[in-house]
mmCIF file of C-alpha atoms and ligand atoms in Angstrom:
data_model
loop_
_atom_site.group_PDB
_atom_site.id
_atom_site.type_symbol
_atom_site.label_atom_id
_atom_site.label_comp_id
_atom_site.label_asym_id
_atom_site.label_seq_id
_atom_site.Cartn_x
_atom_site.Cartn_y
_atom_site.Cartn_z
ATOM 1 C CA MET A 28 -81.322 -179.079 -83.593
ATOM 2 C CA THR A 29 -85.051 -178.872 -82.978
ATOM 3 C CA VAL A 30 -87.181 -176.184 -84.040
ATOM 4 C CA GLN A 31 -88.623 -173.920 -81.486
ATOM 5 C CA ASN A 32 -92.266 -173.143 -82.030
ATOM 6 C CA ILE A 33 -92.860 -169.554 -80.689
ATOM 7 C CA VAL A 34 -96.102 -168.258 -79.357
ATOM 8 C CA LEU A 35 -95.354 -164.299 -79.461
ATOM 9 C CA LEU A 36 -97.204 -162.142 -77.106
ATOM 10 C CA GLY A 37 -97.105 -158.401 -77.831
ATOM 11 C CA ALA A 38 -96.399 -158.880 -81.571
ATOM 12 C CA THR A 39 -97.020 -155.450 -82.831
ATOM 13 C CA GLY A 40 -94.742 -153.830 -79.959
ATOM 14 C CA SER A 41 -90.970 -153.158 -80.085
ATOM 15 C CA ILE A 42 -90.122 -156.463 -78.342
ATOM 16 C CA GLY A 43 -92.430 -158.124 -80.994
ATOM 17 C CA ALA A 44 -90.727 -156.329 -83.848
ATOM 18 C CA SER A 45 -87.184 -157.436 -82.574
ATOM 19 C CA THR A 46 -88.406 -161.048 -81.974
ATOM 20 C CA LEU A 47 -89.829 -161.247 -85.482
ATOM 21 C CA SER A 48 -86.624 -159.995 -86.983
ATOM 22 C CA VAL A 49 -84.639 -162.526 -84.905
ATOM 23 C CA VAL A 50 -86.897 -165.409 -86.268
ATOM 24 C CA ARG A 51 -86.737 -164.208 -90.076
ATOM 25 C CA GLU A 52 -82.828 -164.333 -89.567
ATOM 26 C CA HIS A 53 -83.026 -167.984 -88.153
ATOM 27 C CA PRO A 54 -85.814 -169.627 -90.054
ATOM 28 C CA ASP A 55 -84.060 -172.890 -89.342
ATOM 29 C CA ARG A 56 -84.305 -172.609 -85.739
ATOM 30 C CA PHE A 57 -87.490 -170.617 -84.962
ATOM 31 C CA ARG A 58 -91.160 -171.008 -86.362
ATOM 32 C CA ILE A 59 -94.070 -168.448 -85.158
ATOM 33 C CA CYS A 60 -97.048 -170.769 -84.115
ATOM 34 C CA ALA A 61 -99.028 -167.869 -82.523
ATOM 35 C CA LEU A 62 -99.290 -164.278 -82.540
ATOM 36 C CA ALA A 63 -101.097 -162.017 -80.306
ATOM 37 C CA ALA A 64 -101.412 -158.121 -79.951
ATOM 38 C CA ASN A 65 -103.470 -155.783 -77.752
ATOM 39 C CA SER A 66 -105.294 -153.611 -80.451
ATOM 40 C CA ARG A 67 -103.270 -152.421 -83.367
ATOM 41 C CA VAL A 68 -105.175 -154.089 -86.077
ATOM 42 C CA GLU A 69 -103.668 -152.878 -89.070
ATOM 43 C CA GLU A 70 -99.953 -153.844 -87.864
ATOM 44 C CA PHE A 71 -101.357 -157.013 -86.716
ATOM 45 C CA CYS A 72 -103.153 -158.121 -89.975
ATOM 46 C CA HIS A 73 -100.103 -157.287 -91.849
ATOM 47 C CA LEU A 74 -98.122 -159.851 -89.520
ATOM 48 C CA ALA A 75 -101.024 -162.341 -89.845
ATOM 49 C CA ARG A 76 -100.491 -162.387 -93.598
ATOM 50 C CA GLU A 77 -96.720 -162.905 -93.148
ATOM 51 C CA PHE A 78 -97.453 -165.989 -90.861
ATOM 52 C CA PRO A 79 -100.631 -167.549 -92.558
ATOM 53 C CA ARG A 80 -100.378 -170.760 -90.325
ATOM 54 C CA ALA A 81 -99.903 -168.912 -86.881
ATOM 55 C CA LYS A 82 -102.874 -168.849 -84.434
ATOM 56 C CA LEU A 83 -104.225 -165.391 -83.891
ATOM 57 C CA CYS A 84 -105.347 -163.185 -80.872
ATOM 58 C CA LEU A 85 -106.063 -159.580 -80.393
ATOM 59 C CA TYR A 86 -106.683 -158.868 -76.662
ATOM 60 C CA ASP A 87 -109.307 -156.179 -77.438
ATOM 61 C CA GLU A 88 -112.520 -157.609 -78.509
ATOM 62 C CA THR A 89 -113.571 -155.025 -80.909
ATOM 63 C CA ALA A 90 -109.969 -155.125 -82.504
ATOM 64 C CA ALA A 91 -110.310 -158.985 -82.770
ATOM 65 C CA ARG A 92 -113.765 -158.458 -84.812
ATOM 66 C CA THR A 93 -112.314 -155.796 -87.261
ATOM 67 C CA ALA A 94 -109.265 -158.209 -87.782
ATOM 68 C CA ARG A 95 -111.627 -161.234 -88.569
ATOM 69 C CA GLU A 96 -113.287 -159.142 -91.284
ATOM 70 C CA ALA A 97 -110.121 -157.752 -92.718
ATOM 71 C CA LEU A 98 -108.605 -161.349 -92.637
ATOM 72 C CA GLY A 99 -111.620 -162.887 -94.565
ATOM 73 C CA GLY A 100 -112.935 -164.699 -91.715
ATOM 74 C CA ARG A 101 -109.803 -166.285 -90.301
ATOM 75 C CA HIS A 102 -110.085 -167.166 -86.639
ATOM 76 C CA VAL A 103 -109.014 -164.574 -84.391
ATOM 77 C CA LEU A 104 -109.262 -165.185 -80.685
ATOM 78 C CA SER A 105 -109.759 -162.453 -77.952
ATOM 79 C CA GLY A 106 -109.182 -161.651 -74.378
ATOM 80 C CA MET A 107 -107.256 -163.344 -71.560
ATOM 81 C CA ASP A 108 -108.785 -166.527 -72.468
ATOM 82 C CA GLY A 109 -107.538 -166.216 -76.149
ATOM 83 C CA LEU A 110 -103.988 -165.578 -74.827
ATOM 84 C CA LEU A 111 -104.130 -168.559 -72.460
ATOM 85 C CA GLU A 112 -105.463 -170.846 -75.380
ATOM 86 C CA MET A 113 -102.590 -169.781 -77.510
ATOM 87 C CA VAL A 114 -100.065 -170.601 -74.876
ATOM 88 C CA GLY A 115 -101.934 -173.871 -74.286
ATOM 89 C CA ASP A 116 -101.240 -174.670 -78.178
ATOM 90 C CA LEU A 117 -99.853 -178.315 -78.243
ATOM 91 C CA GLU A 118 -96.978 -177.398 -80.692
ATOM 92 C CA ALA A 119 -95.911 -174.556 -78.596
ATOM 93 C CA THR A 120 -92.490 -174.898 -76.984
ATOM 94 C CA THR A 121 -91.424 -171.358 -76.324
ATOM 95 C CA LEU A 122 -93.408 -168.473 -75.027
ATOM 96 C CA VAL A 123 -91.832 -164.843 -75.948
ATOM 97 C CA ASN A 124 -93.951 -162.563 -73.483
ATOM 98 C CA GLY A 125 -93.575 -158.837 -74.824
ATOM 99 C CA LEU A 126 -96.771 -157.890 -73.197
ATOM 100 C CA VAL A 127 -97.092 -154.562 -71.534
ATOM 101 C CA GLY A 128 -98.406 -154.437 -67.838
ATOM 102 C CA SER A 129 -99.726 -156.968 -65.346
ATOM 103 C CA ILE A 130 -101.770 -158.704 -68.090
ATOM 104 C CA GLY A 131 -98.616 -160.529 -68.762
ATOM 105 C CA CYS A 132 -98.702 -162.517 -65.646
ATOM 106 C CA ARG A 133 -101.305 -165.279 -66.385
ATOM 107 C CA PRO A 134 -99.927 -166.321 -69.716
ATOM 108 C CA THR A 135 -96.499 -166.704 -67.990
ATOM 109 C CA MET A 136 -97.791 -168.794 -65.101
ATOM 110 C CA GLU A 137 -99.593 -171.065 -67.598
ATOM 111 C CA ALA A 138 -96.533 -171.456 -69.902
ATOM 112 C CA ILE A 139 -94.537 -172.705 -66.884
ATOM 113 C CA ARG A 140 -97.212 -174.922 -65.909
ATOM 114 C CA ARG A 141 -97.091 -176.460 -69.408
ATOM 115 C CA GLY A 142 -93.258 -177.020 -68.935
ATOM 116 C CA MET A 143 -92.411 -174.450 -71.668
ATOM 117 C CA LYS A 144 -89.310 -172.135 -72.104
ATOM 118 C CA VAL A 145 -90.485 -168.473 -71.186
ATOM 119 C CA CYS A 146 -88.471 -165.519 -72.627
ATOM 120 C CA LEU A 147 -89.689 -162.832 -70.615
ATOM 121 C CA ALA A 148 -89.750 -159.042 -71.513
ATOM 122 C CA ASN A 149 -92.821 -158.372 -69.480
ATOM 123 C CA LYS A 150 -91.033 -157.491 -66.291
ATOM 124 C CA GLU A 151 -94.541 -156.858 -64.340
ATOM 125 C CA THR A 152 -94.775 -160.564 -64.235
ATOM 126 C CA LEU A 153 -91.856 -160.916 -61.904
ATOM 127 C CA VAL A 154 -92.398 -157.691 -59.962
ATOM 128 C CA MET A 155 -95.950 -158.373 -59.059
ATOM 129 C CA ALA A 156 -95.934 -162.298 -58.745
ATOM 130 C CA GLY A 157 -92.115 -163.140 -58.595
ATOM 131 C CA GLU A 158 -92.808 -165.348 -55.394
ATOM 132 C CA ILE A 159 -95.629 -167.344 -57.184
ATOM 133 C CA ILE A 160 -93.526 -167.606 -60.431
ATOM 134 C CA ASN A 161 -90.529 -169.102 -58.655
ATOM 135 C CA ARG A 162 -92.774 -171.532 -56.665
ATOM 136 C CA LEU A 163 -94.270 -172.622 -59.943
ATOM 137 C CA LEU A 164 -90.679 -172.924 -61.521
ATOM 138 C CA ASP A 165 -89.737 -175.187 -58.638
ATOM 139 C CA GLU A 166 -92.848 -177.200 -59.172
ATOM 140 C CA HIS A 167 -92.350 -177.602 -62.963
ATOM 141 C CA PRO A 168 -88.648 -178.344 -63.480
ATOM 142 C CA LYS A 169 -88.840 -178.858 -67.298
ATOM 143 C CA ALA A 170 -89.988 -175.210 -67.553
ATOM 144 C CA SER A 171 -87.514 -172.398 -67.766
ATOM 145 C CA LEU A 172 -87.511 -168.759 -67.643
ATOM 146 C CA VAL A 173 -85.145 -166.542 -69.221
ATOM 147 C CA PRO A 174 -85.085 -162.769 -69.153
ATOM 148 C CA ILE A 175 -85.000 -160.508 -72.490
ATOM 149 C CA ASP A 176 -84.776 -157.215 -70.339
ATOM 150 C CA SER A 177 -81.397 -156.020 -71.336
ATOM 151 C CA GLU A 178 -79.846 -155.775 -67.681
ATOM 152 C CA HIS A 179 -80.969 -159.094 -66.806
ATOM 153 C CA SER A 180 -80.099 -160.664 -69.884
ATOM 154 C CA ALA A 181 -76.612 -159.236 -69.260
ATOM 155 C CA LEU A 182 -76.531 -160.665 -65.588
ATOM 156 C CA HIS A 183 -77.603 -163.986 -67.000
ATOM 157 C CA GLN A 184 -74.878 -163.906 -69.604
ATOM 158 C CA CYS A 185 -72.350 -162.632 -66.925
ATOM 159 C CA LEU A 186 -73.497 -165.436 -64.364
ATOM 160 C CA ALA A 187 -72.946 -168.146 -66.939
ATOM 161 C CA GLY A 188 -74.677 -170.658 -64.803
ATOM 162 C CA ARG A 189 -72.287 -169.983 -61.741
ATOM 163 C CA PRO A 190 -74.182 -170.626 -58.407
ATOM 164 C CA ASN A 191 -75.566 -167.160 -56.677
ATOM 165 C CA ALA A 192 -73.346 -168.043 -53.681
ATOM 166 C CA GLU A 193 -70.426 -167.268 -55.735
ATOM 167 C CA VAL A 194 -72.001 -163.602 -56.287
ATOM 168 C CA GLU A 195 -71.038 -160.633 -54.174
ATOM 169 C CA SER A 196 -73.440 -158.580 -55.750
ATOM 170 C CA LEU A 197 -75.471 -157.926 -58.934
ATOM 171 C CA VAL A 198 -74.865 -154.492 -60.689
ATOM 172 C CA LEU A 199 -77.743 -152.993 -62.721
ATOM 173 C CA THR A 200 -76.605 -150.055 -64.988
ATOM 174 C CA ALA A 201 -79.011 -147.190 -65.791
ATOM 175 C CA SER A 202 -78.898 -144.634 -68.314
ATOM 176 C CA GLY A 203 -80.163 -142.046 -65.994
ATOM 177 C CA GLY A 204 -82.539 -140.945 -68.316
ATOM 178 C CA PRO A 205 -82.929 -137.521 -69.925
ATOM 179 C CA PHE A 206 -82.968 -135.709 -66.497
ATOM 180 C CA ARG A 207 -79.754 -137.233 -65.161
ATOM 181 C CA ASP A 208 -78.177 -133.866 -64.892
ATOM 182 C CA LEU A 209 -81.426 -131.574 -64.536
ATOM 183 C CA PRO A 210 -81.138 -129.679 -61.470
ATOM 184 C CA ARG A 211 -83.764 -130.491 -58.646
ATOM 185 C CA GLU A 212 -85.592 -127.224 -58.991
ATOM 186 C CA LYS A 213 -86.362 -127.807 -62.489
ATOM 187 C CA PHE A 214 -88.210 -131.109 -61.981
ATOM 188 C CA ALA A 215 -91.396 -129.553 -61.353
ATOM 189 C CA HIS A 216 -91.880 -128.157 -64.961
ATOM 190 C CA ILE A 217 -90.941 -131.370 -66.684
ATOM 191 C CA THR A 218 -93.111 -131.987 -69.721
ATOM 192 C CA VAL A 219 -94.546 -135.159 -71.343
ATOM 193 C CA GLU A 220 -92.327 -134.282 -74.483
ATOM 194 C CA GLU A 221 -89.356 -134.056 -72.505
ATOM 195 C CA ALA A 222 -90.011 -137.121 -70.519
ATOM 196 C CA LEU A 223 -90.505 -139.000 -73.715
ATOM 197 C CA LYS A 224 -86.991 -138.569 -75.119
ATOM 198 C CA HIS A 225 -84.811 -141.177 -73.811
ATOM 199 C CA PRO A 226 -81.251 -140.640 -74.645
ATOM 200 C CA THR A 227 -80.178 -144.205 -75.994
ATOM 201 C CA TRP A 228 -83.116 -146.758 -76.316
ATOM 202 C CA ASN A 229 -86.011 -146.536 -78.525
ATOM 203 C CA MET A 230 -88.963 -148.046 -76.619
ATOM 204 C CA GLY A 231 -92.873 -147.728 -75.930
ATOM 205 C CA PRO A 232 -94.111 -144.614 -73.904
ATOM 206 C CA LYS A 233 -94.759 -146.219 -70.500
ATOM 207 C CA ILE A 234 -91.051 -147.721 -70.333
ATOM 208 C CA THR A 235 -89.619 -144.593 -71.465
ATOM 209 C CA ILE A 236 -91.299 -142.544 -68.797
ATOM 210 C CA ASP A 237 -90.234 -145.120 -66.243
ATOM 211 C CA SER A 238 -86.513 -144.746 -67.422
ATOM 212 C CA SER A 239 -86.770 -141.173 -67.008
ATOM 213 C CA THR A 240 -87.988 -141.365 -63.244
ATOM 214 C CA LEU A 241 -85.716 -144.349 -62.343
ATOM 215 C CA PHE A 242 -88.984 -146.539 -61.712
ATOM 216 C CA ASN A 243 -87.959 -148.749 -64.421
ATOM 217 C CA LYS A 244 -84.534 -149.447 -62.801
ATOM 218 C CA GLY A 245 -86.663 -150.039 -59.480
ATOM 219 C CA LEU A 246 -88.725 -152.614 -61.168
ATOM 220 C CA GLU A 247 -85.859 -154.200 -62.565
ATOM 221 C CA VAL A 248 -83.970 -154.460 -59.118
ATOM 222 C CA ILE A 249 -87.343 -156.501 -57.971
ATOM 223 C CA GLU A 250 -87.108 -158.298 -61.075
ATOM 224 C CA ALA A 251 -83.466 -159.186 -60.736
ATOM 225 C CA HIS A 252 -84.238 -160.273 -56.872
ATOM 226 C CA HIS A 253 -86.728 -162.948 -58.143
ATOM 227 C CA LEU A 254 -84.881 -163.964 -61.326
ATOM 228 C CA PHE A 255 -81.487 -164.804 -59.594
ATOM 229 C CA ARG A 256 -82.778 -165.447 -56.033
ATOM 230 C CA VAL A 257 -80.334 -162.867 -54.548
ATOM 231 C CA ASP A 258 -81.278 -160.630 -51.639
ATOM 232 C CA TYR A 259 -81.821 -156.807 -52.107
ATOM 233 C CA ASP A 260 -78.654 -155.890 -50.254
ATOM 234 C CA ARG A 261 -76.916 -157.512 -52.919
ATOM 235 C CA ILE A 262 -78.489 -155.686 -55.936
ATOM 236 C CA LYS A 263 -76.896 -152.259 -56.738
ATOM 237 C CA VAL A 264 -77.571 -149.771 -59.214
ATOM 238 C CA LEU A 265 -75.120 -147.839 -61.084
ATOM 239 C CA VAL A 266 -75.780 -144.911 -63.579
ATOM 240 C CA HIS A 267 -73.966 -145.498 -66.990
ATOM 241 C CA PRO A 268 -75.300 -142.672 -69.394
ATOM 242 C CA GLY A 269 -73.865 -144.507 -72.549
ATOM 243 C CA SER A 270 -75.723 -147.776 -71.981
ATOM 244 C CA HIS A 271 -72.822 -149.667 -73.488
ATOM 245 C CA VAL A 272 -72.447 -151.939 -70.267
ATOM 246 C CA HIS A 273 -75.718 -153.571 -70.067
ATOM 247 C CA SER A 274 -74.961 -154.725 -66.417
ATOM 248 C CA LEU A 275 -72.146 -156.396 -64.322
ATOM 249 C CA VAL A 276 -71.763 -159.202 -61.594
ATOM 250 C CA GLN A 277 -69.300 -158.743 -58.822
ATOM 251 C CA PHE A 278 -68.186 -162.033 -57.822
ATOM 252 C CA GLN A 279 -66.909 -163.255 -54.310
ATOM 253 C CA ASP A 280 -63.209 -163.272 -55.505
ATOM 254 C CA GLY A 281 -63.236 -159.782 -56.685
ATOM 255 C CA ALA A 282 -63.721 -160.406 -60.528
ATOM 256 C CA LEU A 283 -66.123 -158.040 -62.161
ATOM 257 C CA MET A 284 -67.997 -159.511 -65.362
ATOM 258 C CA ALA A 285 -69.643 -157.279 -67.447
ATOM 259 C CA GLN A 286 -71.632 -157.648 -70.797
ATOM 260 C CA LEU A 287 -71.394 -154.831 -73.367
ATOM 261 C CA GLY A 288 -72.868 -154.332 -76.763
ATOM 262 C CA THR A 289 -74.670 -151.949 -78.870
ATOM 263 C CA PRO A 290 -78.357 -150.967 -77.684
ATOM 264 C CA ASP A 291 -80.202 -153.730 -79.753
ATOM 265 C CA MET A 292 -82.997 -155.756 -78.150
ATOM 266 C CA ARG A 293 -82.489 -158.478 -80.678
ATOM 267 C CA LEU A 294 -79.442 -159.626 -79.064
ATOM 268 C CA PRO A 295 -81.067 -160.395 -75.568
ATOM 269 C CA ILE A 296 -83.918 -161.856 -77.400
ATOM 270 C CA LEU A 297 -81.859 -164.231 -79.519
ATOM 271 C CA TYR A 298 -79.831 -165.226 -76.299
ATOM 272 C CA SER A 299 -82.993 -165.967 -74.303
ATOM 273 C CA LEU A 300 -84.064 -168.255 -77.174
ATOM 274 C CA VAL A 301 -80.732 -170.148 -77.430
ATOM 275 C CA ALA A 302 -78.883 -169.721 -74.091
ATOM 276 C CA PRO A 303 -76.461 -170.824 -73.029
ATOM 277 C CA GLU A 304 -75.814 -171.320 -76.731
ATOM 278 C CA ARG A 305 -74.273 -168.497 -78.930
ATOM 279 C CA VAL A 306 -75.864 -167.888 -82.237
ATOM 280 C CA SER A 307 -74.797 -165.492 -85.000
ATOM 281 C CA LEU A 308 -76.597 -162.157 -85.347
ATOM 282 C CA SER A 309 -76.439 -159.500 -87.910
ATOM 283 C CA GLY A 310 -75.896 -155.868 -86.971
ATOM 284 C CA ASP A 311 -73.489 -153.330 -85.836
ATOM 285 C CA ARG A 312 -70.852 -154.300 -83.186
ATOM 286 C CA LEU A 313 -69.666 -152.197 -80.484
ATOM 287 C CA ASP A 314 -66.564 -150.020 -81.391
ATOM 288 C CA LEU A 315 -64.467 -149.598 -78.142
ATOM 289 C CA ALA A 316 -61.531 -147.629 -79.571
ATOM 290 C CA LYS A 317 -64.225 -145.096 -81.180
ATOM 291 C CA LEU A 318 -65.886 -145.053 -77.807
ATOM 292 C CA GLY A 319 -62.719 -144.163 -76.092
ATOM 293 C CA GLN A 320 -64.144 -144.226 -72.456
ATOM 294 C CA LEU A 321 -67.018 -145.463 -70.221
ATOM 295 C CA LEU A 322 -68.790 -143.077 -67.658
ATOM 296 C CA PHE A 323 -70.206 -144.407 -64.346
ATOM 297 C CA GLN A 324 -71.736 -142.259 -61.508
ATOM 298 C CA GLU A 325 -73.821 -143.140 -58.282
ATOM 299 C CA PRO A 326 -77.788 -142.656 -59.077
ATOM 300 C CA ASP A 327 -79.120 -139.536 -57.030
ATOM 301 C CA ARG A 328 -81.651 -141.006 -54.833
ATOM 302 C CA GLU A 329 -82.997 -137.767 -53.987
ATOM 303 C CA ARG A 330 -83.860 -136.531 -57.267
ATOM 304 C CA PHE A 331 -85.043 -139.951 -58.220
ATOM 305 C CA PRO A 332 -87.240 -141.187 -55.087
ATOM 306 C CA ALA A 333 -88.694 -144.153 -57.227
ATOM 307 C CA LEU A 334 -85.407 -146.260 -56.653
ATOM 308 C CA ASP A 335 -85.745 -146.428 -52.888
ATOM 309 C CA LEU A 336 -89.334 -146.717 -53.256
ATOM 310 C CA ALA A 337 -88.873 -149.848 -55.184
ATOM 311 C CA TYR A 338 -86.213 -151.307 -52.556
ATOM 312 C CA GLU A 339 -88.613 -150.600 -49.857
ATOM 313 C CA ALA A 340 -91.611 -152.400 -51.588
ATOM 314 C CA GLY A 341 -89.292 -155.293 -52.513
ATOM 315 C CA ARG A 342 -87.948 -155.722 -48.922
ATOM 316 C CA ALA A 343 -91.552 -155.540 -47.779
ATOM 317 C CA GLY A 344 -92.476 -158.289 -50.242
ATOM 318 C CA GLY A 345 -96.063 -159.723 -50.223
ATOM 319 C CA ALA A 346 -98.556 -157.513 -52.313
ATOM 320 C CA ALA A 347 -96.158 -154.421 -51.910
ATOM 321 C CA PRO A 348 -94.349 -154.727 -55.464
ATOM 322 C CA ALA A 349 -97.762 -155.422 -57.140
ATOM 323 C CA VAL A 350 -98.979 -152.022 -55.613
ATOM 324 C CA LEU A 351 -95.765 -150.209 -56.500
ATOM 325 C CA ASN A 352 -96.289 -151.429 -60.104
ATOM 326 C CA ALA A 353 -99.844 -150.846 -60.516
ATOM 327 C CA ALA A 354 -99.843 -147.432 -58.836
ATOM 328 C CA ASN A 355 -96.842 -146.402 -61.171
ATOM 329 C CA GLU A 356 -98.636 -147.770 -64.057
ATOM 330 C CA ARG A 357 -101.682 -145.811 -63.544
ATOM 331 C CA ALA A 358 -99.650 -142.718 -62.362
ATOM 332 C CA VAL A 359 -97.700 -142.751 -65.703
ATOM 333 C CA ALA A 360 -101.068 -143.046 -67.833
ATOM 334 C CA LEU A 361 -102.268 -139.945 -65.848
ATOM 335 C CA PHE A 362 -98.929 -138.166 -66.483
ATOM 336 C CA LEU A 363 -99.240 -138.976 -70.285
ATOM 337 C CA ASP A 364 -102.811 -137.764 -70.124
ATOM 338 C CA ARG A 365 -101.590 -134.568 -68.715
ATOM 339 C CA LYS A 366 -103.657 -135.079 -65.646
ATOM 340 C CA LEU A 367 -100.648 -135.418 -63.097
ATOM 341 C CA SER A 368 -97.470 -133.742 -62.584
ATOM 342 C CA TYR A 369 -94.127 -135.387 -63.302
ATOM 343 C CA MET A 370 -93.018 -135.072 -59.563
ATOM 344 C CA ALA A 371 -96.446 -136.222 -58.416
ATOM 345 C CA ILE A 372 -95.827 -139.742 -60.143
ATOM 346 C CA ALA A 373 -93.448 -140.878 -57.216
ATOM 347 C CA LYS A 374 -95.518 -139.100 -54.631
ATOM 348 C CA VAL A 375 -98.789 -140.969 -55.271
ATOM 349 C CA VAL A 376 -96.980 -144.181 -55.443
ATOM 350 C CA ALA A 377 -95.550 -143.547 -52.055
ATOM 351 C CA THR A 378 -98.879 -142.621 -50.779
ATOM 352 C CA CYS A 379 -100.390 -146.084 -52.041
ATOM 353 C CA LEU A 380 -97.273 -148.144 -50.604
ATOM 354 C CA GLU A 381 -98.077 -146.472 -47.026
ATOM 355 C CA GLU A 382 -101.770 -147.117 -47.233
ATOM 356 C CA ALA A 383 -101.774 -150.680 -48.504
ATOM 357 C CA ARG A 384 -102.957 -153.388 -46.504
ATOM 358 C CA PHE A 385 -102.349 -157.025 -47.770
ATOM 359 C CA SER A 386 -101.477 -160.371 -46.281
ATOM 360 C CA ARG A 387 -97.838 -161.311 -46.134
ATOM 361 C CA HIS A 388 -98.026 -164.267 -48.361
ATOM 362 C CA PRO A 389 -100.677 -163.326 -51.010
ATOM 363 C CA GLU A 390 -102.161 -165.935 -53.663
ATOM 364 C CA PHE A 391 -102.591 -164.528 -57.208
ATOM 365 C CA ASP A 392 -106.128 -163.281 -56.792
ATOM 366 C CA GLU A 393 -104.868 -161.123 -53.571
ATOM 367 C CA LEU A 394 -102.027 -159.660 -56.065
ATOM 368 C CA LEU A 395 -104.836 -158.740 -58.498
ATOM 369 C CA ALA A 396 -106.899 -157.341 -55.765
ATOM 370 C CA ALA A 397 -103.893 -155.334 -54.746
ATOM 371 C CA ASP A 398 -103.271 -154.094 -58.090
ATOM 372 C CA SER A 399 -106.708 -153.095 -59.101
ATOM 373 C CA TRP A 400 -106.978 -151.400 -55.677
ATOM 374 C CA ALA A 401 -103.640 -149.407 -56.339
ATOM 375 C CA ARG A 402 -105.057 -148.156 -59.657
ATOM 376 C CA GLY A 403 -108.258 -147.062 -58.162
ATOM 377 C CA ARG A 404 -106.408 -145.358 -55.151
ATOM 378 C CA VAL A 405 -103.959 -143.381 -57.683
ATOM 379 C CA THR A 406 -107.009 -142.128 -59.752
ATOM 380 C CA GLU A 407 -108.858 -140.846 -56.213
ATOM 381 C CA LEU A 408 -105.669 -139.007 -55.307
ATOM 382 C CA VAL A 409 -105.207 -137.369 -58.480
ATOM 383 C CA LYS A 410 -108.941 -136.300 -58.382
ATOM 384 C CA GLU A 411 -108.223 -134.795 -54.982
ATOM 385 C CA MET A 412 -105.285 -133.073 -56.001
ATOM 386 C CA ARG A 413 -106.993 -131.526 -58.939
ATOM 387 C CA ALA A 414 -110.116 -130.407 -57.020
HETATM 388 MG MG1 MG B 708 -84.064 -152.817 -69.024
#
């Protein structure tokens, strides 16, 4: 077996930690050739010492300078150029992209151009630039893209390479978040602390808020559309509070295939690295007898308007998903900053979608323009609301 040389972006985040755990468990298969993070210097330096031969990059220039000093003058790249240089490493075979937000796009595109395998946790890449990414994948047949997102990994596992003409629908499961059963009238008083309590998965703050609003599921619908090239009418969302079934594929013959497991991101990460192979992984196994039963319900589209907003943006195509994603990202940051109420997150995103004017088939630069327009517009709208 050939060793995979991995460029790990987002090394100090939760995807990074799980990836490193998988790498440590299979040193014969995986080697870390480059590590990048945003600005968490201390954790980053710790990892840099564990992997003394890895190329290093901190996106934040000030953090990079601090790291250079702390690591006794070791070379630490910075900024987008630094990330792209690491992806361009001649030894690199595999990109694990665990970056948060739209900065994950360009490294993904660069890795595809270089014919690499991309293990993608950064869903913004596909939400924002799915059409461009698919075009690039068609142009670079040596490259491949495998999702790390647990639902999409589940779909990939259930599909097992079957052509999408055999698929009746893709069914994405959603935990429903902490407010699944909260009555509508109480939504106006949801606090940051309450929204940060995810019932099953332990993740970063942005995605935890997105899980509670169902924006995360909405983004995942768009992600699934591009990954599996299935139209929106054939992508469904099902609330499944236990998060034991990670997603399902309904085939044309009526067979429903599901992938189940414990909520442990190491499995989708390992699977993305070795698919379609199956490789051993330590850890707990799902005990179905102990579980006893599985619960499912339809999502409530009134209390969780984010879901329909995402379908709408996805169907509109062009720059609309980029606007949806960026507006939401900015709105969540303002909510976490206590400058925007919980219910207003979806409202400002809806306003941005209504106002946005971009061409039908934007190139990447126009997507970036749409992204920054949406962020600025949300900031303005929130200022107006607070005035
Ligand atoms: Mg997910």
